[in-house]
Amino acid sequence: MTAALVRPAPEKVAERAREILSTIEADPEFERLRTGCARYDKDWQSFTGYALVDGFDVEKDTVPLFPEALRAMSIKCAVYEMTDGDEYAAEVPVSIPVDEMIHALAAQFTVLSRVQDRTGIKFVHATDREEIGGWDHGDYTHQVYRAA
């Protein structure tokens, strides 16, 4: 990680993240994103040296996790835009189950590529830049969520 990580004020990020989320939800392929993520169930597992989340149930877990993954992705996109493409700053910490759903979202590469082309939004996810398990109550991500 970079030595001096600078992120925009949570309130500013929240404002832009809301706009990004609305744009994604209005896209004609939004429903395909949702259903595509639901089919990612065979790959859902969280290991960081030991099992953290076991037995995701795609029928139950997609409903609450998909919207959270989109919110987190919208925050990442907003930070990325507002920091002139700083991938380290954009990789805001998220909970492990939300990160798993972001992986499911990123796996919908072709659809996401078309959404990016239509909207101009650059989706951001870089495993080599993320702090796995780094989310905590009151942290930057939480502050942006609260502001949004």
PDB file of C-alpha atoms in Angstrom:
ATOM      1  CA  MET A   1       0.000   0.000   0.000  1.00  0.00           C
ATOM      2  CA  THR A   2       1.187   3.540  -0.629  1.00  0.00           C
ATOM      3  CA  ALA A   3       2.693   5.441   2.298  1.00  0.00           C
ATOM      4  CA  ALA A   4       0.372   8.451   2.252  1.00  0.00           C
ATOM      5  CA  LEU A   5      -3.080   7.220   1.327  1.00  0.00           C
ATOM      6  CA  VAL A   6      -5.331  10.212   0.719  1.00  0.00           C
ATOM      7  CA  ARG A   7      -9.039   9.810   0.146  1.00  0.00           C
ATOM      8  CA  PRO A   8     -11.648  12.504  -0.495  1.00  0.00           C
ATOM      9  CA  ALA A   9     -14.051  13.562   2.248  1.00  0.00           C
ATOM     10  CA  PRO A  10     -16.681  10.878   2.908  1.00  0.00           C
ATOM     11  CA  GLU A  11     -19.546  13.309   2.191  1.00  0.00           C
ATOM     12  CA  LYS A  12     -18.165  14.127  -1.277  1.00  0.00           C
ATOM     13  CA  VAL A  13     -17.614  10.465  -2.092  1.00  0.00           C
ATOM     14  CA  ALA A  14     -21.117   9.624  -0.878  1.00  0.00           C
ATOM     15  CA  GLU A  15     -22.650  12.215  -3.175  1.00  0.00           C
ATOM     16  CA  ARG A  16     -20.878  10.851  -6.248  1.00  0.00           C
ATOM     17  CA  ALA A  17     -21.428   7.225  -5.186  1.00  0.00           C
ATOM     18  CA  ARG A  18     -25.201   7.833  -5.060  1.00  0.00           C
ATOM     19  CA  GLU A  19     -25.087   9.164  -8.627  1.00  0.00           C
ATOM     20  CA  ILE A  20     -23.030   6.174  -9.790  1.00  0.00           C
ATOM     21  CA  LEU A  21     -25.366   3.700  -8.094  1.00  0.00           C
ATOM     22  CA  SER A  22     -28.423   5.305  -9.706  1.00  0.00           C
ATOM     23  CA  THR A  23     -26.750   5.158 -13.110  1.00  0.00           C
ATOM     24  CA  ILE A  24     -25.891   1.468 -12.718  1.00  0.00           C
ATOM     25  CA  GLU A  25     -29.384   0.591 -11.502  1.00  0.00           C
ATOM     26  CA  ALA A  26     -30.910   2.409 -14.497  1.00  0.00           C
ATOM     27  CA  ASP A  27     -28.763   0.528 -17.006  1.00  0.00           C
ATOM     28  CA  PRO A  28     -30.709  -1.797 -19.326  1.00  0.00           C
ATOM     29  CA  GLU A  29     -28.530  -4.755 -18.284  1.00  0.00           C
ATOM     30  CA  PHE A  30     -28.849  -4.198 -14.537  1.00  0.00           C
ATOM     31  CA  GLU A  31     -31.114  -7.223 -14.083  1.00  0.00           C
ATOM     32  CA  ARG A  32     -28.643  -9.385 -15.973  1.00  0.00           C
ATOM     33  CA  LEU A  33     -25.901  -8.273 -13.566  1.00  0.00           C
ATOM     34  CA  ARG A  34     -28.043  -9.291 -10.615  1.00  0.00           C
ATOM     35  CA  THR A  35     -29.003 -12.682 -12.018  1.00  0.00           C
ATOM     36  CA  GLY A  36     -25.460 -13.327 -13.246  1.00  0.00           C
ATOM     37  CA  CYS A  37     -24.118 -12.759  -9.741  1.00  0.00           C
ATOM     38  CA  ALA A  38     -26.671 -15.186  -8.373  1.00  0.00           C
ATOM     39  CA  ARG A  39     -25.260 -17.876 -10.652  1.00  0.00           C
ATOM     40  CA  TYR A  40     -21.746 -17.434  -9.250  1.00  0.00           C
ATOM     41  CA  ASP A  41     -22.682 -19.658  -6.320  1.00  0.00           C
ATOM     42  CA  LYS A  42     -20.277 -22.515  -7.021  1.00  0.00           C
ATOM     43  CA  ASP A  43     -17.315 -20.171  -6.514  1.00  0.00           C
ATOM     44  CA  TRP A  44     -18.425 -18.533  -3.268  1.00  0.00           C
ATOM     45  CA  GLN A  45     -15.923 -19.254  -0.532  1.00  0.00           C
ATOM     46  CA  SER A  46     -13.915 -17.058   1.791  1.00  0.00           C
ATOM     47  CA  PHE A  47     -10.501 -18.222   2.887  1.00  0.00           C
ATOM     48  CA  THR A  48      -7.703 -16.088   4.276  1.00  0.00           C
ATOM     49  CA  GLY A  49      -5.656 -18.881   5.793  1.00  0.00           C
ATOM     50  CA  TYR A  50      -8.757 -20.473   7.284  1.00  0.00           C
ATOM     51  CA  ALA A  51     -12.451 -20.591   6.523  1.00  0.00           C
ATOM     52  CA  LEU A  52     -14.155 -17.314   7.408  1.00  0.00           C
ATOM     53  CA  VAL A  53     -17.480 -17.712   5.685  1.00  0.00           C
ATOM     54  CA  ASP A  54     -18.658 -21.182   4.877  1.00  0.00           C
ATOM     55  CA  GLY A  55     -21.760 -22.278   3.052  1.00  0.00           C
ATOM     56  CA  PHE A  56     -22.991 -19.202   1.228  1.00  0.00           C
ATOM     57  CA  ASP A  57     -26.520 -19.945   0.109  1.00  0.00           C
ATOM     58  CA  VAL A  58     -26.997 -18.295  -3.246  1.00  0.00           C
ATOM     59  CA  GLU A  59     -30.769 -18.258  -2.914  1.00  0.00           C
ATOM     60  CA  LYS A  60     -30.659 -16.410   0.409  1.00  0.00           C
ATOM     61  CA  ASP A  61     -27.392 -14.477   0.276  1.00  0.00           C
ATOM     62  CA  THR A  62     -27.663 -12.851  -3.147  1.00  0.00           C
ATOM     63  CA  VAL A  63     -30.657 -10.790  -2.067  1.00  0.00           C
ATOM     64  CA  PRO A  64     -28.874  -8.876   0.737  1.00  0.00           C
ATOM     65  CA  LEU A  65     -25.311  -8.989  -0.632  1.00  0.00           C
ATOM     66  CA  PHE A  66     -25.863  -7.853  -4.227  1.00  0.00           C
ATOM     67  CA  PRO A  67     -27.121  -4.359  -3.265  1.00  0.00           C
ATOM     68  CA  GLU A  68     -24.274  -4.020  -0.749  1.00  0.00           C
ATOM     69  CA  ALA A  69     -21.716  -5.010  -3.381  1.00  0.00           C
ATOM     70  CA  LEU A  70     -23.135  -2.398  -5.752  1.00  0.00           C
ATOM     71  CA  ARG A  71     -22.992   0.246  -3.015  1.00  0.00           C
ATOM     72  CA  ALA A  72     -19.398  -0.668  -2.211  1.00  0.00           C
ATOM     73  CA  MET A  73     -18.491  -0.726  -5.905  1.00  0.00           C
ATOM     74  CA  SER A  74     -20.085   2.713  -6.333  1.00  0.00           C
ATOM     75  CA  ILE A  75     -17.945   4.027  -3.479  1.00  0.00           C
ATOM     76  CA  LYS A  76     -14.829   2.509  -5.044  1.00  0.00           C
ATOM     77  CA  CYS A  77     -15.686   4.061  -8.415  1.00  0.00           C
ATOM     78  CA  ALA A  78     -16.276   7.463  -6.830  1.00  0.00           C
ATOM     79  CA  VAL A  79     -12.967   7.379  -4.952  1.00  0.00           C
ATOM     80  CA  TYR A  80     -11.189   6.242  -8.120  1.00  0.00           C
ATOM     81  CA  GLU A  81     -12.649   9.166 -10.085  1.00  0.00           C
ATOM     82  CA  MET A  82     -11.940  11.685  -7.347  1.00  0.00           C
ATOM     83  CA  THR A  83      -8.299  10.607  -6.904  1.00  0.00           C
ATOM     84  CA  ASP A  84      -7.374  10.593 -10.598  1.00  0.00           C
ATOM     85  CA  GLY A  85      -7.310   6.812 -10.772  1.00  0.00           C
ATOM     86  CA  ASP A  86      -5.560   5.913  -7.514  1.00  0.00           C
ATOM     87  CA  GLU A  87      -6.262   2.186  -7.220  1.00  0.00           C
ATOM     88  CA  TYR A  88      -4.935   1.998  -3.670  1.00  0.00           C
ATOM     89  CA  ALA A  89      -7.281   4.740  -2.484  1.00  0.00           C
ATOM     90  CA  ALA A  90     -10.188   3.199  -4.410  1.00  0.00           C
ATOM     91  CA  GLU A  91      -9.796  -0.193  -2.740  1.00  0.00           C
ATOM     92  CA  VAL A  92     -11.762   0.819   0.322  1.00  0.00           C
ATOM     93  CA  PRO A  93     -12.105  -1.918   2.940  1.00  0.00           C
ATOM     94  CA  VAL A  94     -15.309  -3.957   2.761  1.00  0.00           C
ATOM     95  CA  SER A  95     -16.585  -6.921   4.734  1.00  0.00           C
ATOM     96  CA  ILE A  96     -15.560 -10.321   3.425  1.00  0.00           C
ATOM     97  CA  PRO A  97     -19.076 -11.407   2.328  1.00  0.00           C
ATOM     98  CA  VAL A  98     -19.483  -8.130   0.390  1.00  0.00           C
ATOM     99  CA  ASP A  99     -16.049  -8.673  -1.172  1.00  0.00           C
ATOM    100  CA  GLU A 100     -17.159 -12.130  -2.281  1.00  0.00           C
ATOM    101  CA  MET A 101     -20.181 -10.605  -4.004  1.00  0.00           C
ATOM    102  CA  ILE A 102     -17.916  -7.995  -5.630  1.00  0.00           C
ATOM    103  CA  HIS A 103     -15.949 -10.920  -7.071  1.00  0.00           C
ATOM    104  CA  ALA A 104     -19.208 -12.329  -8.424  1.00  0.00           C
ATOM    105  CA  LEU A 105     -19.976  -8.913  -9.900  1.00  0.00           C
ATOM    106  CA  ALA A 106     -16.506  -8.634 -11.460  1.00  0.00           C
ATOM    107  CA  ALA A 107     -16.990 -12.091 -12.978  1.00  0.00           C
ATOM    108  CA  GLN A 108     -19.753 -10.597 -15.127  1.00  0.00           C
ATOM    109  CA  PHE A 109     -16.975  -9.058 -17.209  1.00  0.00           C
ATOM    110  CA  THR A 110     -18.743  -8.777 -20.560  1.00  0.00           C
ATOM    111  CA  VAL A 111     -21.857  -7.153 -19.118  1.00  0.00           C
ATOM    112  CA  LEU A 112     -19.771  -4.841 -16.914  1.00  0.00           C
ATOM    113  CA  SER A 113     -17.723  -3.835 -19.951  1.00  0.00           C
ATOM    114  CA  ARG A 114     -20.879  -2.817 -21.809  1.00  0.00           C
ATOM    115  CA  VAL A 115     -22.182  -0.933 -18.753  1.00  0.00           C
ATOM    116  CA  GLN A 116     -18.848   0.897 -18.532  1.00  0.00           C
ATOM    117  CA  ASP A 117     -19.030   1.784 -22.225  1.00  0.00           C
ATOM    118  CA  ARG A 118     -22.589   3.108 -21.897  1.00  0.00           C
ATOM    119  CA  THR A 119     -22.102   5.028 -18.658  1.00  0.00           C
ATOM    120  CA  GLY A 120     -18.465   6.082 -18.671  1.00  0.00           C
ATOM    121  CA  ILE A 121     -18.132   4.672 -15.130  1.00  0.00           C
ATOM    122  CA  LYS A 122     -14.908   2.760 -14.517  1.00  0.00           C
ATOM    123  CA  PHE A 123     -15.458  -0.217 -12.249  1.00  0.00           C
ATOM    124  CA  VAL A 124     -12.634  -0.734  -9.785  1.00  0.00           C
ATOM    125  CA  HIS A 125     -11.501  -3.942  -8.153  1.00  0.00           C
ATOM    126  CA  ALA A 126      -7.884  -4.984  -7.715  1.00  0.00           C
ATOM    127  CA  THR A 127      -7.196  -7.935  -5.456  1.00  0.00           C
ATOM    128  CA  ASP A 128      -3.527  -6.969  -5.204  1.00  0.00           C
ATOM    129  CA  ARG A 129      -4.542  -3.558  -3.839  1.00  0.00           C
ATOM    130  CA  GLU A 130      -7.236  -4.563  -1.362  1.00  0.00           C
ATOM    131  CA  GLU A 131      -6.974  -4.975   2.382  1.00  0.00           C
ATOM    132  CA  ILE A 132      -8.852  -8.243   2.839  1.00  0.00           C
ATOM    133  CA  GLY A 133     -10.741  -8.227   6.100  1.00  0.00           C
ATOM    134  CA  GLY A 134      -9.748  -4.626   6.792  1.00  0.00           C
ATOM    135  CA  TRP A 135     -13.283  -3.271   7.131  1.00  0.00           C
ATOM    136  CA  ASP A 136     -14.256  -2.094  10.580  1.00  0.00           C
ATOM    137  CA  HIS A 137     -17.112  -0.183  12.157  1.00  0.00           C
ATOM    138  CA  GLY A 138     -16.383   3.543  11.943  1.00  0.00           C
ATOM    139  CA  ASP A 139     -13.710   3.277   9.233  1.00  0.00           C
ATOM    140  CA  TYR A 140     -13.634   5.288   5.998  1.00  0.00           C
ATOM    141  CA  THR A 141     -15.995   2.940   4.162  1.00  0.00           C
ATOM    142  CA  HIS A 142     -18.463   3.082   7.042  1.00  0.00           C
ATOM    143  CA  GLN A 143     -18.264   6.895   7.096  1.00  0.00           C
ATOM    144  CA  VAL A 144     -19.087   7.039   3.369  1.00  0.00           C
ATOM    145  CA  TYR A 145     -21.978   4.587   3.818  1.00  0.00           C
ATOM    146  CA  ARG A 146     -23.399   6.736   6.615  1.00  0.00           C
ATOM    147  CA  ALA A 147     -23.043   9.899   4.533  1.00  0.00           C
ATOM    148  CA  ALA A 148     -24.788   8.242   1.593  1.00  0.00           C
TER     149      ALA A 148
END
